[in-house]
Short mmCIF file of C-alpha atoms in Angstrom, two decimals:
data_model
loop_
_atom_site.label_atom_id
_atom_site.label_comp_id
_atom_site.label_asym_id
_atom_site.label_seq_id
_atom_site.Cartn_x
_atom_site.Cartn_y
_atom_site.Cartn_z
CA MET A 900 -41.52 -6.33 12.89
CA PRO A 901 -38.35 -4.52 12.53
CA ALA A 902 -35.52 -5.69 11.59
CA GLN A 903 -33.13 -6.36 14.01
CA ILE A 904 -29.38 -6.67 13.99
CA GLN A 905 -26.55 -8.53 16.09
CA SER A 906 -22.81 -6.52 15.89
CA PHE A 907 -19.81 -8.38 16.38
CA LEU A 908 -16.26 -6.88 16.94
CA ASP A 909 -13.51 -7.89 15.72
CA ALA A 910 -10.65 -6.04 17.57
CA ALA A 911 -7.47 -7.81 15.96
CA SER A 912 -9.10 -6.19 12.53
CA LYS A 913 -11.20 -3.81 13.41
CA THR A 914 -14.58 -5.57 11.52
CA TYR A 915 -17.72 -5.38 12.63
CA THR A 916 -20.03 -8.82 11.60
CA TYR A 917 -23.68 -8.08 11.35
CA VAL A 918 -27.36 -10.28 12.05
CA VAL A 919 -29.77 -8.82 10.79
CA TYR A 920 -33.20 -10.65 11.68
CA GLU A 921 -36.80 -9.55 12.11
CA GLN A 922 -37.31 -12.26 15.03
CA ASP A 923 -36.35 -15.30 16.83
CA GLY A 924 -36.64 -18.86 15.03
CA GLY A 925 -37.04 -16.99 11.78
CA GLN A 926 -34.47 -16.14 8.95
CA CYS A 927 -31.43 -13.69 8.59
CA ALA A 928 -28.30 -12.40 6.90
CA VAL A 929 -25.12 -12.44 7.94
CA VAL A 930 -22.94 -9.34 6.22
CA ASP A 931 -19.29 -9.92 6.59
CA PRO A 932 -17.59 -12.39 9.05
CA VAL A 933 -14.58 -12.84 10.00
CA LEU A 934 -11.90 -15.72 9.50
CA ASP A 935 -9.66 -15.70 11.89
CA TYR A 936 -5.81 -15.47 10.62
CA ASP A 937 -2.80 -15.00 12.09
CA PRO A 938 -0.07 -13.58 9.95
CA ALA A 939 2.76 -14.43 11.18
CA SER A 940 2.07 -18.46 12.09
CA GLY A 941 -0.16 -18.75 8.85
CA ARG A 942 -3.19 -20.55 10.86
CA SER A 943 -6.42 -19.92 11.23
CA GLY A 944 -8.97 -19.82 13.13
CA THR A 945 -12.73 -19.80 13.83
CA ALA A 946 -13.02 -18.65 17.37
CA GLN A 947 -15.00 -15.34 15.90
CA ALA A 948 -17.03 -16.72 13.57
CA ASP A 949 -17.87 -19.81 16.27
CA ARG A 950 -19.38 -16.33 17.98
CA VAL A 951 -21.88 -15.85 15.13
CA ILE A 952 -23.43 -19.70 15.27
CA ALA A 953 -23.61 -18.93 18.72
CA PHE A 954 -25.70 -16.07 18.45
CA VAL A 955 -27.32 -17.19 14.96
CA ARG A 956 -28.09 -20.70 17.26
CA GLU A 957 -29.61 -19.27 19.90
CA HIS A 958 -31.71 -17.56 18.27
CA ARG A 959 -33.66 -20.63 16.24
CA LEU A 960 -32.21 -17.91 13.52
CA THR A 961 -31.34 -19.94 10.00
CA VAL A 962 -29.23 -18.38 8.05
CA GLN A 963 -30.63 -17.36 3.97
CA TRP A 964 -27.71 -15.28 2.66
CA LEU A 965 -23.89 -14.54 3.66
CA LEU A 966 -23.31 -11.25 2.75
CA GLU A 967 -20.21 -9.82 1.28
CA THR A 968 -20.06 -6.10 1.31
CA HIS A 969 -16.29 -6.11 -0.63
CA ALA A 970 -13.21 -8.11 -1.61
CA HIS A 971 -11.72 -7.37 1.79
CA ALA A 972 -7.91 -6.67 2.17
CA ASP A 973 -7.78 -6.76 6.32
CA HIS A 974 -9.61 -9.70 7.00
CA LEU A 975 -10.28 -13.61 5.72
CA SER A 976 -14.35 -14.03 5.35
CA ALA A 977 -15.18 -16.63 7.58
CA ALA A 978 -18.48 -16.95 4.85
CA PRO A 979 -17.52 -20.62 3.87
CA TYR A 980 -17.32 -21.91 6.88
CA LEU A 981 -20.82 -20.46 8.03
CA ARG A 982 -22.16 -21.29 4.94
CA ARG A 983 -20.93 -24.86 5.68
CA GLU A 984 -22.53 -24.74 9.62
CA LEU A 985 -25.16 -23.37 8.56
CA GLY A 986 -26.18 -22.99 5.31
CA GLY A 987 -27.11 -19.71 3.35
CA LYS A 988 -25.58 -18.82 -0.52
CA ILE A 989 -22.48 -16.15 -0.07
CA ALA A 990 -23.58 -13.48 -1.63
CA ILE A 991 -20.84 -9.95 -3.70
CA GLY A 992 -21.77 -7.16 -5.83
CA GLU A 993 -21.47 -7.90 -9.69
CA SER A 994 -18.79 -5.77 -10.45
CA ILE A 995 -16.74 -8.82 -8.44
CA GLY A 996 -15.30 -9.79 -11.81
CA GLN A 997 -13.03 -6.87 -12.31
CA VAL A 998 -11.03 -7.57 -8.52
CA GLN A 999 -10.54 -10.64 -9.53
CA ASN A 1000 -9.30 -9.80 -12.90
CA VAL A 1001 -6.46 -7.81 -11.43
CA PHE A 1002 -5.68 -9.86 -8.85
CA LYS A 1003 -5.44 -13.36 -10.72
CA ALA A 1004 -1.99 -10.77 -12.86
CA LEU A 1005 -0.45 -9.55 -9.70
CA PHE A 1006 -0.95 -12.72 -7.74
CA ASN A 1007 -0.39 -14.47 -11.30
CA LEU A 1008 -3.07 -17.15 -9.92
CA GLU A 1009 -4.00 -21.01 -11.27
CA PRO A 1010 -4.89 -20.52 -14.60
CA GLN A 1011 -8.36 -22.61 -14.08
CA PHE A 1012 -9.62 -19.33 -12.29
CA ALA A 1013 -12.33 -17.70 -13.44
CA VAL A 1014 -12.53 -14.27 -13.12
CA ASP A 1015 -16.66 -14.20 -13.55
CA GLY A 1016 -17.49 -14.43 -9.75
CA SER A 1017 -18.79 -18.21 -9.86
CA GLN A 1018 -16.95 -19.00 -6.74
CA PHE A 1019 -19.82 -16.91 -5.33
CA ASP A 1020 -23.85 -18.04 -4.47
CA HIS A 1021 -25.22 -14.76 -5.86
CA GLN A 1022 -23.85 -12.15 -7.63
CA PHE A 1023 -26.13 -8.92 -6.44
CA ALA A 1024 -27.05 -6.42 -9.47
CA PRO A 1025 -26.96 -2.51 -8.75
CA ASP A 1026 -30.33 -2.22 -6.76
CA GLU A 1027 -31.51 -5.36 -6.76
CA SER A 1028 -34.12 -6.41 -4.11
CA PHE A 1029 -34.11 -9.69 -1.98
CA LEU A 1030 -35.29 -10.45 1.25
CA ILE A 1031 -34.01 -11.43 4.35
CA GLY A 1032 -37.14 -13.53 5.79
CA ASN A 1033 -40.33 -10.69 5.35
CA LEU A 1034 -38.06 -8.13 5.94
CA LYS A 1035 -37.19 -6.00 2.79
CA ALA A 1036 -33.39 -5.47 0.96
CA THR A 1037 -31.67 -3.81 -1.62
CA ALA A 1038 -28.45 -4.22 -2.92
CA LEU A 1039 -26.90 -0.38 -3.31
CA HIS A 1040 -23.27 -0.38 -5.65
CA VAL A 1041 -21.42 2.03 -4.04
CA PRO A 1042 -17.44 2.23 -5.59
CA GLY A 1043 -14.45 3.93 -4.61
CA HIS A 1044 -12.98 2.03 -2.05
CA THR A 1045 -13.62 -0.49 -5.00
CA PRO A 1046 -15.09 -0.83 -8.30
CA ALA A 1047 -17.58 -4.04 -5.97
CA ASP A 1048 -18.31 -2.41 -3.43
CA MET A 1049 -22.01 -2.85 -1.91
CA ALA A 1050 -24.35 -1.49 0.83
CA TYR A 1051 -26.99 -2.68 2.07
CA LEU A 1052 -30.39 -1.57 2.58
CA ILE A 1053 -32.51 -2.98 4.67
CA ASP A 1054 -36.09 -2.56 5.69
CA GLY A 1055 -35.97 1.17 4.64
CA ASP A 1056 -34.76 1.79 8.26
CA MET A 1057 -31.02 0.98 7.51
CA ILE A 1058 -27.98 0.47 5.52
CA LEU A 1059 -24.90 -1.40 5.96
CA VAL A 1060 -22.56 1.16 4.43
CA GLY A 1061 -19.26 -1.78 4.36
CA ASP A 1062 -16.39 0.20 4.01
CA THR A 1063 -18.05 3.59 2.37
CA LEU A 1064 -18.30 5.46 5.47
CA PHE A 1065 -16.79 5.12 8.65
CA MET A 1066 -17.68 6.51 11.93
CA PRO A 1067 -18.32 10.40 11.50
CA ASP A 1068 -15.24 11.32 13.51
CA VAL A 1069 -13.18 8.95 11.09
CA GLY A 1070 -14.07 9.96 7.95
CA THR A 1071 -13.97 7.52 4.57
CA ALA A 1072 -12.04 4.95 3.57
CA ARG A 1073 -9.01 5.02 1.10
CA CYS A 1074 -9.38 4.70 -2.83
CA ASP A 1075 -5.56 3.72 -3.15
CA PHE A 1076 -6.36 0.10 -3.83
CA PRO A 1077 -6.54 -1.10 -7.56
CA GLY A 1078 -9.35 -0.16 -8.95
CA GLY A 1079 -9.91 2.96 -6.24
CA ASP A 1080 -11.96 5.92 -7.34
CA ALA A 1081 -12.06 9.12 -4.55
CA HIS A 1082 -14.85 10.54 -7.15
CA GLN A 1083 -16.85 7.59 -7.73
CA LEU A 1084 -16.51 6.74 -3.95
CA TYR A 1085 -17.45 10.74 -3.31
CA THR A 1086 -20.63 9.94 -5.86
CA SER A 1087 -21.01 6.74 -3.48
CA ILE A 1088 -20.73 8.17 -0.12
CA ARG A 1089 -23.37 11.41 -1.51
CA LYS A 1090 -25.80 8.36 -2.79
CA LEU A 1091 -26.35 7.05 0.68
CA LEU A 1092 -26.37 10.47 2.54
CA ALA A 1093 -29.13 11.74 0.36
CA PHE A 1094 -31.56 8.64 2.48
CA PRO A 1095 -33.78 10.39 5.40
CA ALA A 1096 -31.61 12.01 7.60
CA GLY A 1097 -33.05 9.19 10.71
CA VAL A 1098 -31.83 5.98 8.35
CA ARG A 1099 -29.15 4.37 10.22
CA LEU A 1100 -25.67 3.26 8.94
CA PHE A 1101 -23.35 0.43 10.15
CA VAL A 1102 -20.07 0.39 9.50
CA CYS A 1103 -17.70 -2.54 8.58
CA HIS A 1104 -14.84 -1.08 10.36
CA ASP A 1105 -14.24 1.17 13.50
CA TYR A 1106 -10.55 3.48 14.27
CA PRO A 1107 -11.86 5.18 17.33
CA PRO A 1108 -9.56 8.18 17.76
CA GLN A 1109 -7.72 7.65 21.63
CA GLY A 1110 -10.10 7.63 23.99
CA ARG A 1111 -13.64 7.17 22.04
CA GLU A 1112 -14.69 3.05 22.43
CA PRO A 1113 -15.20 1.26 19.05
CA GLN A 1114 -18.59 2.83 17.51
CA CYS A 1115 -20.34 0.77 14.96
CA MET A 1116 -23.76 2.95 14.00
CA SER A 1117 -24.68 6.58 13.03
CA THR A 1118 -26.81 8.29 11.40
CA VAL A 1119 -27.34 9.98 7.88
CA GLY A 1120 -27.82 13.33 10.00
CA GLU A 1121 -25.19 12.51 11.92
CA GLN A 1122 -22.65 11.75 8.89
CA ARG A 1123 -23.91 15.12 7.06
CA GLN A 1124 -23.26 17.08 9.94
CA TYR A 1125 -20.28 15.50 11.16
CA ASN A 1126 -18.51 13.57 9.20
CA ILE A 1127 -14.36 15.15 8.98
CA HIS A 1128 -14.51 14.12 4.85
CA VAL A 1129 -17.23 14.46 3.74
CA ARG A 1130 -19.69 16.81 5.77
CA ASP A 1131 -21.78 19.01 4.59
CA GLY A 1132 -20.33 21.52 2.15
CA ILE A 1133 -17.53 19.27 1.06
CA ASP A 1134 -18.23 19.58 -2.66
CA GLU A 1135 -15.86 16.84 -5.35
CA THR A 1136 -13.15 18.39 -5.58
CA SER A 1137 -11.99 18.76 -1.95
CA PHE A 1138 -12.63 15.60 -1.54
CA VAL A 1139 -10.72 14.24 -4.07
CA ALA A 1140 -7.76 16.79 -3.44
CA MET A 1141 -7.66 15.36 0.42
CA ARG A 1142 -8.47 12.10 -0.19
CA THR A 1143 -5.44 11.28 -2.99
CA GLN A 1144 -3.39 13.34 -0.57
CA ARG A 1145 -4.27 11.20 2.62
CA ASP A 1146 -4.17 7.62 0.76
CA LYS A 1147 -0.45 8.62 -0.18
CA THR A 1148 0.22 8.75 3.22
CA LEU A 1149 -1.22 5.20 4.88
CA GLY A 1150 0.46 1.76 5.20
CA MET A 1151 -0.66 -1.21 3.48
CA PRO A 1152 -3.15 -3.22 5.57
CA THR A 1153 -1.27 -5.76 7.61
CA LEU A 1154 -3.46 -9.28 5.74
CA LEU A 1155 -4.40 -7.02 2.13
CA LEU A 1156 -2.03 -9.79 0.75
CA PRO A 1157 -3.11 -13.09 2.77
CA ALA A 1158 -6.68 -11.66 2.89
CA ILE A 1159 -7.28 -10.57 -0.69
CA GLN A 1160 -6.08 -13.85 -2.05
CA VAL A 1161 -8.62 -16.26 -0.40
CA ASN A 1162 -11.56 -13.46 -0.40
CA VAL A 1163 -11.07 -13.10 -4.30
CA ARG A 1164 -12.21 -16.82 -3.75
CA ALA A 1165 -15.60 -16.41 -1.46
CA GLY A 1166 -13.24 -16.78 1.25
CA HIS A 1167 -12.39 -20.39 -0.17
CA LEU A 1168 -8.20 -21.30 0.10
CA PRO A 1169 -6.44 -21.64 -2.73
CA PRO A 1170 -5.83 -25.37 -3.91
CA ALA A 1171 -3.77 -27.10 -2.28
CA GLU A 1172 -0.33 -28.49 -3.94
CA GLY A 1173 1.01 -31.71 -4.52
CA ASN A 1174 1.63 -31.86 -1.29
CA GLY A 1175 -1.31 -31.43 0.26
CA VAL A 1176 -0.39 -28.47 1.67
CA THR A 1177 -2.04 -24.96 0.70
CA TYR A 1178 0.30 -21.72 0.33
CA LEU A 1179 -0.90 -18.33 -0.38
CA LYS A 1180 1.61 -15.80 -2.83
CA ILE A 1181 3.81 -12.81 -1.70
CA PRO A 1182 4.46 -10.77 -4.36
CA ILE A 1183 7.13 -8.39 -4.32
CA ASN A 1184 7.84 -4.91 -5.24
CA GLN A 1185 5.08 -4.88 -6.94
CA LEU A 1186 2.26 -2.93 -4.53
#
């Protein structure tokens, strides 16, 4: 049977979480799950993740994978909560160690914090094949936004592109975070746009212009024809110049500091201190 996909939009972070499965009663993958977090109070919640749990249970699915496209800077991952409630392996690309190394230094994380990706249950090598039940999947390494970004090709028909591409009228991901590279992003995007025109591309975020409702899916053909940053005819030099200049105008994501500290730990919170309380750090004048 063809792959089925259900999207869940977190309006606060503009993030799409996906459940990919073959049929009711089978196995599934959950992609980019969101943990609620209020930066004003420092309180977390599970309302978004509980929507996913309800769907999985309603359709009698068994969670096989909890897939992260990268270490997100705009939301905290709910992967550990979902693993506790539903099972499954938390997985990310094997270049995550490069990201961990940068942010261990920035946040002065505890000496025992490993920068080898061992906090995750599985690290995908580029082009590694895996299964979601009977669905064939491939982990595509698409660096540029971060060194560890992955896209997931499912059943030859759909790709969950993470933060490489947005909807055609929004463009592409920023490249000014540590380890980002606009040249690499261009190469990664052309890799995705080399797939057949009818392949569906599911984005991790949508920031719709005024008058359009949020959307999560386009096709390779639509991106090649209409993407405002990287449609056919825009060469690498032009893209890098545009992306570099545009990134200089962008503010930091609201949840970057709390999100990165958690997400490089595969969604786990930092160890509690002697008083039993967990703390997140705010480095001053570093970003």
